[in-house]
Structure formats: C-alpha cells, structure tokens
Amino acid sequence: MPAFAELIGSLDPQARGPLYQQLQQQIRVAIQNRVLAPDEALPPERDMAEEFAVSRITVRKALDGLVAEGLLLRRQGAGTFVASRVEKSFSKLSSFSEDMISRGRTPRSEWLQRTEAAVTPEESMVLGLSPGSTVYRFHRIRFADDLPMALEYSTLAGYALPSLQAVGSSLYEALEAAGNRPTRALQRLRAVLFTPEQAALLRVHPGDAGLLIERRGFLKDGRPVEFTQSYYRGDAYDFVAELNALTS
Ligand code: 16G
C-alpha cells in the first residue's frame, strides 16, 4: 500500500495559505477523484503528521473541517473514514432508520418539534381528514452516525398512533406497533437550494443543493396515514430506481 502522502500528493511549503487548508484541499480532491474510496480508513493522525512534516494540530484542524463538511467520519475508537453516499432505492417503502441500519450506520434524530394539534386545511386535504381531526407533527433532523443527512417534517393522522409519546426513535416502528404502517406510498421529488436556516441545521452552506422528497403513505385499506417532507443533503444521497421496459 502506497504511503498516504504519495497517494494524495505532498504539501508545498512555498505555497500561499495555511498548511492545514492545503492538506484539506488535497484530501478533498482525492475523495472527489475516488483516489480515496468511500469507507476507506485514513492513517492515524500522528502518522499523517509525520508523513506531511506538519504538527498534529495542523492535521487535526484539516480533518475537523472535512468532518464538518460531511466528507469524513470519525468512528469512536476506530479512526477517521471517508464518508460514503447512501444509496436509497426508490422502489422500497423503507424507513430512514432501516435504511441506515442496513448500511451499518447508526440512525439518530434530534427533535425540532413534536406536537399534537387540530388538522390545518392543507393537512386535511392531503390526509383526507375531516376538519377538527387530530394530527401529530414530528419535525426532526435525521443523522447517520454524527452526520446530519436530512430534515424531516412529518404529519400523521391522529387515528394512526395511540399518543404523541408512542414515537421514540422511529416513526415507522411506532406505526407498525400500532398496526398502521403504510403499505403503499406516493412520492415526488424535486431539487431545492437550502435556505440559511436549513443549511445551519444540516451543517452545509446556504444555497447548497438538496432534494425535497414528499411522501404520502397509505394503509392497506387506502386511507392516507402519513405526509412527510424530507429535505435530503444533495451530497449525502444517491437515489436509485429500477426501471422495466414498456411492454406492448
Ligand atoms: C423515510 C421516509 C419518510 C418516513 C421516514 C420514517 C423517504 C423519502 N422518506 O425518511 O417518509 O417518515 O423514513 O423513518 O424515504 P423512521 O421510521 O426512521 O422515523
């Protein structure tokens, strides 16, 4: 295996700008060009410091920035790895938690809002509920390990859950326990640019690209149960769909 500095190129002490930025840029380019592959481990910080003839503080600063950008991940006790994009199938009605667990990532959420309220006119149209019905609203930042992946704004028909507290870490787990997990869904997808507020929550830059996916989930008997707007980081997800030829 070639030395890391050989792989990504050594630093130029004559170049302008701080060394940590140079190192950062070289790692960034190596990730973009797949010289460093998804899930690949980086050498320990002290080895990198030695190889590039810089201090460990410089290495740490360079890596910290790339971790914050979502290009690298730190796993407790295991080291620093190149983050992989998550490939999500468009034909499976899976939950965020299931998607992450099946890829060896640990799902986690931070609550932005969790409320029980009377349905708004818009929600009543989308969920087919009569005015005055109860809905539950769950607004979350969704993380894979420590990386924010998506903002999710879900509205659930009140009949589908026993209470607001029934939802722990997974919405679909709670719906399944209540016998109300959707069995069919309609989705639409559109490109968005993140607002400053969204960007701050997802640790990206305002104006960065994202994907808005709206899902309307239905029960077996046809009743709509879920309406969710998910704003996924454009740099974290690949959506994959299998297409069949038209049959005449
Ligand atoms: C996914 C679904 C979302 C659902 C959530 C439940 C898409 C585009 N959206 O993010 O509609 O509410 O999973 O996840 O896939 P949970 O069970 O982990 O809370």
XYZ file of N, CA and C and ligand atoms in Angstrom:
763
model
N 0.844 -1.207 0.000
C 0.000 0.000 0.000
C 0.879 1.258 0.000
N 0.631 2.187 -0.954
C 1.488 3.372 -1.025
C 1.283 4.266 0.181
N 2.312 4.999 0.522
C 2.190 5.924 1.651
C 1.115 6.950 1.321
N 0.495 7.432 2.370
C -0.647 8.340 2.177
C -0.245 9.602 1.420
N 0.908 10.160 1.765
C 1.353 11.397 1.105
C 1.618 11.165 -0.380
N 2.044 9.953 -0.723
C 2.265 9.632 -2.131
C 0.932 9.564 -2.858
N -0.035 9.014 -2.158
C -1.372 8.821 -2.724
C -2.050 10.163 -3.028
N -2.005 11.058 -2.082
C -2.769 12.304 -2.269
C -1.874 13.488 -2.635
N -0.567 13.271 -2.657
C 0.359 14.357 -3.014
C 0.872 15.054 -1.771
N 2.157 15.393 -1.764
C 2.706 16.037 -0.570
C 2.399 17.538 -0.600
N 2.668 18.206 0.509
C 2.331 19.630 0.618
C 3.469 20.474 0.067
N 3.112 21.665 -0.398
C 4.114 22.571 -0.950
C 4.370 23.684 0.064
N 5.510 23.642 0.750
C 5.765 24.633 1.803
C 5.850 26.066 1.255
N 6.110 26.199 -0.068
C 6.200 27.548 -0.668
C 4.817 28.129 -0.981
N 3.826 27.267 -1.028
C 2.500 27.736 -1.453
C 1.923 28.718 -0.442
N 1.040 29.569 -0.944
C 0.429 30.555 -0.041
C -0.707 29.908 0.745
N -1.022 30.488 1.878
C -2.151 29.989 2.676
C -1.691 28.964 3.691
N -2.503 28.781 4.742
C -2.124 27.863 5.816
C -2.010 26.420 5.333
N -1.105 25.674 5.972
C -0.846 24.282 5.587
C -2.072 23.390 5.778
N -2.840 23.677 6.844
C -3.997 22.808 7.086
C -4.995 22.893 5.936
N -5.074 24.107 5.320
C -6.001 24.259 4.189
C -5.507 23.486 2.971
N -4.208 23.481 2.786
C -3.624 22.707 1.685
C -3.906 21.226 1.843
N -3.675 20.751 3.063
C -3.899 19.335 3.335
C -5.379 18.986 3.131
N -6.210 19.887 3.637
C -7.653 19.702 3.495
C -8.040 19.602 2.011
N -7.537 20.513 1.220
C -7.871 20.564 -0.203
C -7.380 19.296 -0.911
N -6.208 18.814 -0.518
C -5.683 17.622 -1.176
C -6.522 16.385 -0.850
N -6.955 16.309 0.406
C -7.821 15.175 0.781
C -9.174 15.300 0.071
N -9.685 16.527 -0.001
C -10.977 16.775 -0.647
C -10.931 16.316 -2.111
N -9.879 16.720 -2.810
C -9.735 16.362 -4.229
C -9.578 14.843 -4.370
N -8.814 14.228 -3.452
C -8.611 12.777 -3.515
C -9.940 12.037 -3.333
N -10.815 12.579 -2.484
C -12.133 11.948 -2.286
C -12.973 12.126 -3.545
N -12.941 13.354 -4.081
C -13.738 13.627 -5.285
C -13.296 12.746 -6.457
N -11.992 12.525 -6.573
C -11.479 11.725 -7.686
C -11.416 10.234 -7.382
N -11.961 9.875 -6.227
C -12.005 8.472 -5.826
C -10.621 7.843 -5.637
N -9.615 8.703 -5.446
C -8.299 8.189 -5.064
C -8.456 7.609 -3.658
N -9.291 8.262 -2.876
C -9.702 7.707 -1.582
C -11.142 7.226 -1.754
N -11.369 5.959 -1.492
C -12.692 5.374 -1.745
C -13.616 5.547 -0.545
N -14.946 5.504 -0.783
C -15.893 5.548 0.335
C -15.552 4.451 1.346
N -15.669 4.783 2.604
C -15.423 3.854 3.724
C -13.944 3.565 3.976
N -13.053 4.124 3.155
C -11.629 3.866 3.370
C -11.161 4.566 4.651
N -10.284 3.884 5.370
C -9.761 4.464 6.615
C -8.587 5.375 6.304
N -8.504 6.490 6.987
C -7.330 7.360 6.873
C -6.281 6.905 7.883
N -5.012 7.157 7.612
C -3.996 6.772 8.594
C -4.206 7.545 9.903
N -3.673 7.032 11.013
C -3.777 7.762 12.282
C -3.173 9.159 12.141
N -3.690 10.094 12.928
C -3.253 11.499 12.813
C -1.752 11.653 13.009
N -1.207 10.875 13.957
C 0.236 11.076 14.213
C 1.074 10.615 13.018
N 0.614 9.570 12.307
C 1.335 9.115 11.107
C 1.251 10.156 9.998
N 0.063 10.753 9.872
C -0.096 11.778 8.832
C 0.798 12.976 9.130
N 0.845 13.357 10.404
C 1.672 14.498 10.787
C 3.135 14.246 10.393
N 3.564 13.016 10.633
C 4.946 12.657 10.312
C 5.160 12.681 8.797
N 4.252 12.059 8.079
C 4.383 11.976 6.615
C 4.421 13.340 5.939
N 3.579 14.241 6.417
C 3.500 15.567 5.773
C 4.408 16.586 6.458
N 5.112 16.140 7.471
C 6.009 17.020 8.226
C 5.296 18.274 8.723
N 4.136 18.034 9.346
C 3.382 19.132 9.977
C 3.032 18.695 11.396
N 2.473 19.618 12.165
C 2.119 19.259 13.545
C 0.805 18.477 13.553
N 0.572 17.772 14.654
C -0.697 17.029 14.767
C -1.881 17.980 14.810
N -1.625 19.172 15.337
C -2.706 20.179 15.399
C -3.136 20.565 13.987
N -2.163 20.682 13.082
C -2.475 21.010 11.688
C -3.307 19.897 11.048
N -2.911 18.655 11.296
C -3.657 17.523 10.738
C -5.081 17.519 11.297
N -5.177 17.693 12.601
C -6.483 17.667 13.259
C -7.402 18.758 12.716
N -6.838 19.928 12.516
C -7.616 21.065 12.006
C -8.115 20.765 10.587
N -7.243 20.168 9.781
C -7.627 19.827 8.402
C -8.759 18.802 8.423
N -8.625 17.783 9.260
C -9.642 16.728 9.310
C -10.948 17.245 9.900
N -10.842 18.087 10.940
C -12.051 18.645 11.564
C -12.940 19.319 10.526
N -12.320 20.093 9.650
C -13.076 20.811 8.621
C -13.786 19.848 7.684
N -13.110 18.760 7.325
C -13.701 17.796 6.394
C -14.788 16.963 7.065
N -14.637 16.743 8.383
C -15.693 16.055 9.138
C -16.936 16.951 9.159
N -16.703 18.251 9.399
C -17.833 19.194 9.449
C -18.524 19.284 8.089
N -17.772 19.141 7.008
C -18.365 19.174 5.661
C -19.086 17.880 5.320
N -18.850 16.838 6.128
C -19.516 15.562 5.866
C -18.726 14.658 4.939
N -17.501 15.059 4.577
C -16.699 14.211 3.682
C -15.989 13.099 4.444
N -15.700 13.355 5.716
C -15.061 12.339 6.556
C -15.938 12.059 7.767
N -15.762 10.872 8.318
C -16.493 10.479 9.530
C -15.507 10.008 10.568
N -15.770 10.354 11.834
C -14.931 9.786 12.889
C -15.717 8.708 13.591
N -15.154 7.533 13.700
C -15.829 6.468 14.460
C -15.035 6.235 15.729
N -15.768 6.328 16.836
C -15.137 6.203 18.148
C -14.245 4.964 18.228
N -13.011 5.173 18.581
C -12.108 4.042 18.783
C -11.573 3.435 17.500
N -12.160 3.782 16.345
C -11.752 3.118 15.094
C -10.976 4.041 14.165
N -11.165 5.342 14.299
C -10.412 6.278 13.468
C -11.282 7.104 12.536
N -10.653 7.629 11.493
C -11.336 8.533 10.554
C -11.507 7.838 9.209
N -12.710 7.949 8.656
C -13.041 7.256 7.412
C -13.629 8.210 6.382
N -13.490 7.838 5.113
C -14.146 8.597 4.046
C -15.637 8.266 4.114
N -16.477 9.284 4.158
C -17.922 9.055 4.247
C -18.415 8.495 2.908
N -19.377 7.594 2.987
C -19.930 7.078 1.737
C -21.307 7.691 1.530
N -21.674 7.871 0.275
C -23.021 8.338 -0.009
C -23.970 7.175 0.214
N -25.149 7.495 0.656
C -26.138 6.452 0.898
C -26.943 6.247 -0.375
N -27.021 4.996 -0.824
C -27.854 4.710 -1.991
C -29.219 4.272 -1.506
N -30.224 4.994 -1.963
C -31.562 4.671 -1.471
C -32.423 4.212 -2.634
N -33.044 3.070 -2.446
C -33.892 2.548 -3.508
C -35.209 3.295 -3.526
N -35.703 3.546 -4.724
C -36.968 4.250 -4.836
C -38.160 3.299 -4.850
N -37.865 1.994 -4.864
C -38.993 1.076 -5.006
C -39.331 0.381 -3.690
N -38.598 0.716 -2.618
C -38.892 0.066 -1.331
C -39.450 1.084 -0.352
N -40.482 0.665 0.344
C -41.115 1.564 1.299
C -40.437 1.423 2.656
N -39.165 1.795 2.694
C -38.407 1.602 3.926
C -38.365 2.901 4.724
N -37.945 2.783 5.973
C -37.830 3.971 6.823
C -36.376 4.413 6.862
N -36.165 5.626 7.277
C -34.809 6.155 7.418
C -33.989 5.257 8.349
N -34.585 4.868 9.475
C -33.853 4.035 10.435
C -33.423 2.729 9.791
N -34.340 2.081 9.062
C -33.997 0.807 8.411
C -32.900 1.015 7.366
N -33.021 2.093 6.596
C -32.013 2.377 5.558
C -30.624 2.501 6.161
N -30.542 3.201 7.277
C -29.231 3.435 7.887
C -28.675 2.161 8.521
N -29.535 1.443 9.253
C -29.075 0.218 9.930
C -28.579 -0.795 8.898
N -29.290 -0.897 7.755
C -28.874 -1.890 6.751
C -27.535 -1.519 6.117
N -27.099 -0.283 6.298
C -25.792 0.121 5.772
C -24.727 0.214 6.865
N -25.047 -0.313 8.012
C -24.073 -0.307 9.098
C -23.906 1.058 9.750
N -24.826 1.986 9.469
C -24.751 3.298 10.108
C -25.732 3.321 11.281
N -25.504 4.229 12.189
C -26.393 4.325 13.347
C -27.334 5.519 13.177
N -28.651 5.262 13.067
C -29.589 6.378 12.910
C -29.817 7.096 14.232
N -30.029 8.378 14.122
C -30.288 9.175 15.318
C -31.098 10.374 14.859
N -31.921 10.915 15.763
C -32.699 12.106 15.390
C -32.592 13.160 16.468
N -32.686 14.397 16.046
C -32.864 15.481 17.011
C -34.235 16.068 16.728
N -34.996 16.233 17.796
C -36.346 16.765 17.605
C -36.313 18.275 17.405
N -37.056 18.740 16.425
C -37.243 20.183 16.256
C -38.633 20.552 16.768
N -39.552 19.618 16.603
C -40.920 19.840 17.068
C -41.637 18.505 17.190
N -42.463 18.390 18.207
C -43.287 17.180 18.365
C -44.593 17.647 18.982
N -45.628 17.750 18.169
C -46.877 18.323 18.680
C -48.116 17.534 18.237
N -49.128 17.711 19.054
C -50.450 17.179 18.721
C -51.314 18.404 18.475
N -52.052 18.437 17.363
C -52.818 19.642 17.050
C -54.025 19.295 16.187
N -54.883 20.300 15.994
C -56.005 20.105 15.079
C -55.478 20.268 13.659
N -56.011 19.488 12.757
C -55.562 19.483 11.371
C -55.743 20.869 10.712
N -54.773 21.284 9.920
C -54.929 22.529 9.154
C -55.699 22.186 7.868
N -56.240 23.194 7.189
C -56.963 22.892 5.946
C -56.085 22.134 4.934
N -54.801 22.522 4.827
C -53.909 21.839 3.874
C -53.725 20.372 4.258
N -53.446 20.149 5.558
C -53.234 18.777 6.012
C -54.504 17.941 5.825
N -55.654 18.572 6.041
C -56.891 17.803 5.918
C -57.101 17.359 4.470
N -56.655 18.194 3.520
C -56.760 17.794 2.114
C -55.801 16.640 1.798
N -54.567 16.760 2.283
C -53.548 15.751 1.958
C -53.850 14.421 2.638
N -54.333 14.487 3.878
C -54.542 13.249 4.636
C -56.005 12.788 4.624
N -56.854 13.525 3.929
C -58.256 13.118 3.829
C -58.963 13.094 5.171
N -58.628 14.059 6.033
C -59.227 14.096 7.371
C -60.284 15.195 7.468
N -61.302 14.970 8.277
C -62.332 15.991 8.470
C -61.771 17.128 9.317
N -62.285 18.359 9.092
C -61.846 19.480 9.942
C -62.069 19.134 11.413
N -61.117 19.548 12.262
C -61.246 19.265 13.697
C -60.533 17.990 14.107
N -60.162 17.132 13.127
C -59.451 15.893 13.498
C -58.087 16.220 14.074
N -57.572 15.251 14.820
C -56.237 15.412 15.419
C -55.159 14.936 14.459
N -54.025 15.661 14.452
C -52.829 15.162 13.760
C -51.643 15.268 14.711
N -50.616 14.470 14.427
C -49.355 14.567 15.139
C -48.317 15.108 14.180
N -47.525 16.067 14.658
C -46.453 16.603 13.804
C -45.101 16.286 14.428
N -44.241 15.729 13.598
C -42.895 15.352 14.041
C -41.877 16.017 13.116
N -41.120 16.941 13.656
C -40.079 17.606 12.863
C -38.724 17.191 13.428
N -37.886 16.649 12.559
C -36.612 16.086 13.056
C -35.434 16.373 12.141
N -34.247 16.434 12.753
C -33.020 16.358 11.973
C -32.608 14.893 12.046
N -32.376 14.275 10.903
C -32.011 12.863 10.876
C -30.509 12.713 10.682
N -29.886 11.951 11.543
C -28.434 11.761 11.477
C -28.089 10.318 11.129
N -26.979 10.142 10.419
C -26.355 8.836 10.251
C -25.029 8.957 10.976
N -24.845 8.156 12.001
C -23.719 8.368 12.910
C -23.811 9.834 13.368
N -22.769 10.612 13.146
C -22.880 12.005 13.617
C -23.111 12.995 12.492
N -23.436 12.474 11.325
C -23.590 13.341 10.157
C -25.064 13.654 9.888
N -25.435 14.945 9.889
C -26.837 15.249 9.565
C -27.116 14.951 8.098
N -28.147 14.163 7.833
C -28.451 13.730 6.461
C -29.686 14.427 5.903
N -30.681 14.655 6.760
C -31.949 15.163 6.239
C -32.727 15.896 7.327
N -33.594 16.794 6.854
C -34.593 17.403 7.739
C -35.915 16.765 7.357
N -36.663 16.306 8.341
C -37.937 15.660 8.018
C -39.092 16.281 8.795
N -40.122 16.621 8.032
C -41.323 17.220 8.613
C -42.474 16.268 8.324
N -42.912 15.532 9.340
C -43.958 14.529 9.128
C -45.247 14.938 9.818
N -46.359 14.676 9.142
C -47.675 14.835 9.764
C -48.377 13.487 9.681
N -48.848 13.022 10.831
C -49.513 11.728 10.897
C -50.971 11.910 11.275
N -51.842 11.132 10.651
C -53.253 11.158 11.032
C -53.361 10.690 12.482
N -54.151 11.386 13.273
C -54.247 11.097 14.705
C -54.671 9.676 15.010
N -55.511 9.080 14.154
C -56.015 7.731 14.436
C -54.908 6.671 14.382
N -53.760 7.040 13.756
C -52.729 6.040 13.477
C -51.836 5.722 14.676
N -51.828 6.600 15.666
C -50.937 6.398 16.815
C -51.708 6.543 18.124
N -51.320 5.773 19.153
C -52.016 5.895 20.434
C -51.753 7.226 21.132
N -50.558 7.782 20.952
C -50.229 9.056 21.590
C -48.988 9.636 20.930
N -48.713 10.884 21.289
C -47.520 11.567 20.786
C -46.248 10.845 21.253
N -46.314 10.338 22.493
C -45.132 9.699 23.102
C -44.853 8.316 22.527
N -45.794 7.814 21.712
C -45.587 6.472 21.150
C -44.378 6.433 20.222
N -43.991 7.620 19.696
C -42.856 7.655 18.770
C -41.557 7.889 19.533
N -40.665 6.916 19.443
C -39.335 7.058 20.036
C -38.369 7.495 18.956
N -37.522 6.563 18.534
C -36.546 6.950 17.517
C -37.060 6.726 16.103
N -38.044 5.834 15.923
C -38.535 5.563 14.567
C -40.050 5.685 14.467
N -40.455 6.480 13.490
C -41.878 6.696 13.226
C -42.538 5.414 12.725
N -41.831 4.731 11.807
C -42.415 3.526 11.210
C -42.507 2.388 12.217
N -41.578 2.371 13.167
C -41.645 1.355 14.212
C -42.903 1.579 15.051
N -43.166 2.856 15.375
C -44.354 3.179 16.175
C -45.626 2.881 15.387
N -45.619 3.185 14.098
C -46.806 2.914 13.278
C -47.029 1.408 13.151
N -45.933 0.679 13.001
C -46.037 -0.778 12.888
C -46.615 -1.372 14.172
N -46.126 -0.887 15.317
C -46.608 -1.390 16.602
C -48.106 -1.129 16.752
N -48.561 -0.028 16.140
C -49.986 0.305 16.235
C -50.788 -0.355 15.112
N -50.109 -1.140 14.278
C -50.788 -1.801 13.154
C -51.123 -0.838 12.034
N -50.423 0.283 11.979
C -50.748 1.303 10.975
C -49.550 1.743 10.126
N -48.650 0.829 9.863
C -47.520 1.177 8.996
C -48.018 1.251 7.546
N -47.629 2.303 6.818
C -48.103 2.388 5.432
C -47.640 1.196 4.594
N -48.496 0.753 3.683
C -48.124 -0.367 2.810
C -47.916 0.112 1.373
N -48.267 1.370 1.125
C -48.119 1.929 -0.221
C -47.840 3.410 -0.047
N -47.103 4.003 -0.993
C -46.847 5.445 -0.873
C -46.728 6.079 -2.237
N -47.026 7.344 -2.272
C -46.760 8.153 -3.462
C -45.644 9.103 -3.086
N -44.699 9.273 -3.992
C -43.586 10.173 -3.700
C -43.377 11.129 -4.848
N -42.995 12.333 -4.495
C -42.482 13.202 -5.548
C -41.200 13.857 -5.081
N -40.350 14.142 -6.044
C -39.000 14.583 -5.720
C -38.684 15.838 -6.513
N -38.019 16.767 -5.845
C -37.662 17.992 -6.548
C -36.360 18.553 -5.989
N -35.601 19.225 -6.838
C -34.338 19.826 -6.396
C -34.630 21.117 -5.635
N -33.870 21.364 -4.583
C -34.027 22.616 -3.823
C -32.642 23.190 -3.513
N -32.630 24.467 -3.164
C -31.412 25.091 -2.642
C -31.704 25.393 -1.186
N -30.792 25.021 -0.297
C -31.070 25.182 1.127
C -31.082 26.651 1.548
N -32.065 26.984 2.375
C -32.140 28.321 2.963
C -31.074 28.400 4.062
N -30.730 29.605 4.525
C -29.740 29.702 5.606
C -30.142 28.892 6.840
N -31.426 28.861 7.193
C -31.869 28.118 8.381
C -31.667 26.614 8.177
N -32.094 26.125 7.017
C -31.939 24.692 6.743
C -30.462 24.313 6.697
N -29.676 25.183 6.044
C -28.243 24.906 5.888
C -27.574 24.795 7.255
N -27.951 25.669 8.181
C -27.331 25.633 9.510
C -27.659 24.311 10.206
N -28.909 23.852 10.083
C -29.295 22.598 10.744
C -28.577 21.395 10.135
N -28.317 21.469 8.831
C -27.684 20.326 8.142
C -26.170 20.471 8.024
N -25.647 21.565 8.577
C -24.206 21.860 8.520
C -23.678 21.898 7.086
N -24.449 22.548 6.201
C -23.971 22.811 4.849
C -24.023 24.319 4.634
N -23.734 24.764 3.405
C -23.752 26.202 3.153
C -25.110 26.616 2.585
N -25.576 27.825 2.925
C -26.810 28.307 2.314
C -26.653 28.258 0.788
N -27.694 27.834 0.101
C -27.624 27.759 -1.358
C -27.081 26.434 -1.871
N -26.595 25.564 -0.974
C -26.157 24.228 -1.407
C -27.371 23.446 -1.910
N -27.092 22.451 -2.756
C -28.183 21.691 -3.377
C -28.724 20.615 -2.442
N -30.021 20.418 -2.513
C -30.665 19.358 -1.736
C -31.796 18.744 -2.533
N -32.364 17.681 -1.974
C -33.506 17.039 -2.617
C -34.687 17.089 -1.664
N -35.800 17.564 -2.173
C -37.022 17.510 -1.370
C -37.831 16.314 -1.850
N -38.116 15.411 -0.928
C -38.957 14.266 -1.277
C -40.206 14.317 -0.426
N -41.333 14.329 -1.092
C -42.598 14.306 -0.365
C -43.177 12.908 -0.465
N -43.553 12.372 0.663
C -44.142 11.030 0.661
C -45.527 11.075 1.296
N -46.490 10.502 0.574
C -47.812 10.316 1.160
C -47.997 8.813 1.306
N -48.101 8.346 2.550
C -48.202 6.909 2.804
C -49.636 6.511 3.100
N -50.015 5.323 2.584
C -51.389 4.840 2.736
C -51.429 3.497 3.446
N -52.512 3.255 4.163
C -52.738 1.944 4.774
C -53.286 0.988 3.713
N -53.346 -0.271 4.067
C -53.863 -1.287 3.147
C -55.274 -0.952 2.663
N -56.075 -0.378 3.579
C -57.464 -0.066 3.205
C -57.569 1.234 2.407
N -56.428 1.847 2.075
C -56.453 3.022 1.204
C -56.440 4.359 1.928
N -56.570 4.340 3.255
C -56.576 5.617 3.978
C -55.175 6.212 4.042
N -55.035 7.525 3.743
C -53.714 8.140 3.905
C -53.377 8.254 5.388
N -52.137 7.956 5.739
C -51.757 7.956 7.150
C -50.610 8.916 7.431
N -49.756 9.129 6.424
C -48.546 9.931 6.626
C -48.362 10.919 5.488
N -47.939 12.130 5.850
C -47.435 13.058 4.836
C -46.117 13.599 5.364
N -45.031 13.317 4.643
C -43.698 13.728 5.098
C -42.968 14.487 4.011
N -42.361 15.587 4.412
C -41.457 16.308 3.520
C -40.049 16.099 4.045
N -39.218 15.469 3.234
C -37.834 15.189 3.636
C -36.892 16.016 2.777
N -36.046 16.779 3.427
C -35.026 17.551 2.711
C -33.694 16.854 2.913
N -33.257 16.152 1.901
C -32.005 15.410 1.994
C -30.845 16.242 1.483
N -29.702 16.099 2.143
C -28.485 16.735 1.646
C -28.126 16.142 0.298
N -27.917 16.994 -0.684
C -27.603 16.526 -2.033
C -26.307 15.746 -2.093
N -25.380 16.034 -1.168
C -24.081 15.359 -1.232
C -24.069 14.058 -0.451
N -25.192 13.702 0.154
C -25.176 12.518 1.013
C -25.961 11.345 0.423
N -26.803 11.617 -0.526
C -27.720 10.590 -1.010
C -27.641 10.371 -2.509
N -27.762 9.117 -2.929
C -27.990 8.761 -4.331
C -29.310 8.020 -4.365
N -30.219 8.448 -5.178
C -31.475 7.711 -5.293
C -31.410 6.783 -6.486
N -31.766 5.541 -6.249
C -31.617 4.517 -7.272
C -32.982 3.909 -7.556
N -33.316 3.792 -8.840
C -34.593 3.184 -9.199
C -34.374 2.135 -10.278
N -35.118 1.045 -10.166
C -35.049 0.037 -11.225
C -36.215 0.278 -12.168
N -35.906 0.303 -13.454
C -36.954 0.571 -14.443
C -37.155 -0.643 -15.336
N -38.385 -0.942 -15.630
C -38.681 -2.058 -16.537
C -39.118 -1.512 -17.882
N -38.770 -2.223 -18.963
C -39.146 -1.789 -20.316
C -40.665 -1.794 -20.441
N -41.159 -0.899 -21.287
C -42.592 -0.880 -21.543
C -42.981 -2.162 -22.272
N -44.060 -2.764 -21.860
C -44.492 -3.953 -22.615
C -45.683 -3.546 -23.450
N -45.708 -4.009 -24.679
C -46.799 -3.562 -25.573
C -47.972 -4.520 -25.509
C -38.088 7.947 5.389
C -39.314 8.387 4.608
C -40.285 9.150 5.487
C -40.612 8.360 6.739
C -39.346 8.030 7.472
C -39.607 7.181 8.693
C -38.266 8.832 2.430
C -38.102 9.762 1.299
N -38.991 9.239 3.477
O -37.232 9.017 5.634
O -41.482 9.349 4.742
O -41.463 9.102 7.576
O -38.466 7.313 6.614
O -38.364 6.919 9.312
O -37.751 7.742 2.372
P -38.226 6.432 10.812
O -39.088 5.214 10.954
O -36.775 6.150 10.961
O -38.684 7.539 11.697
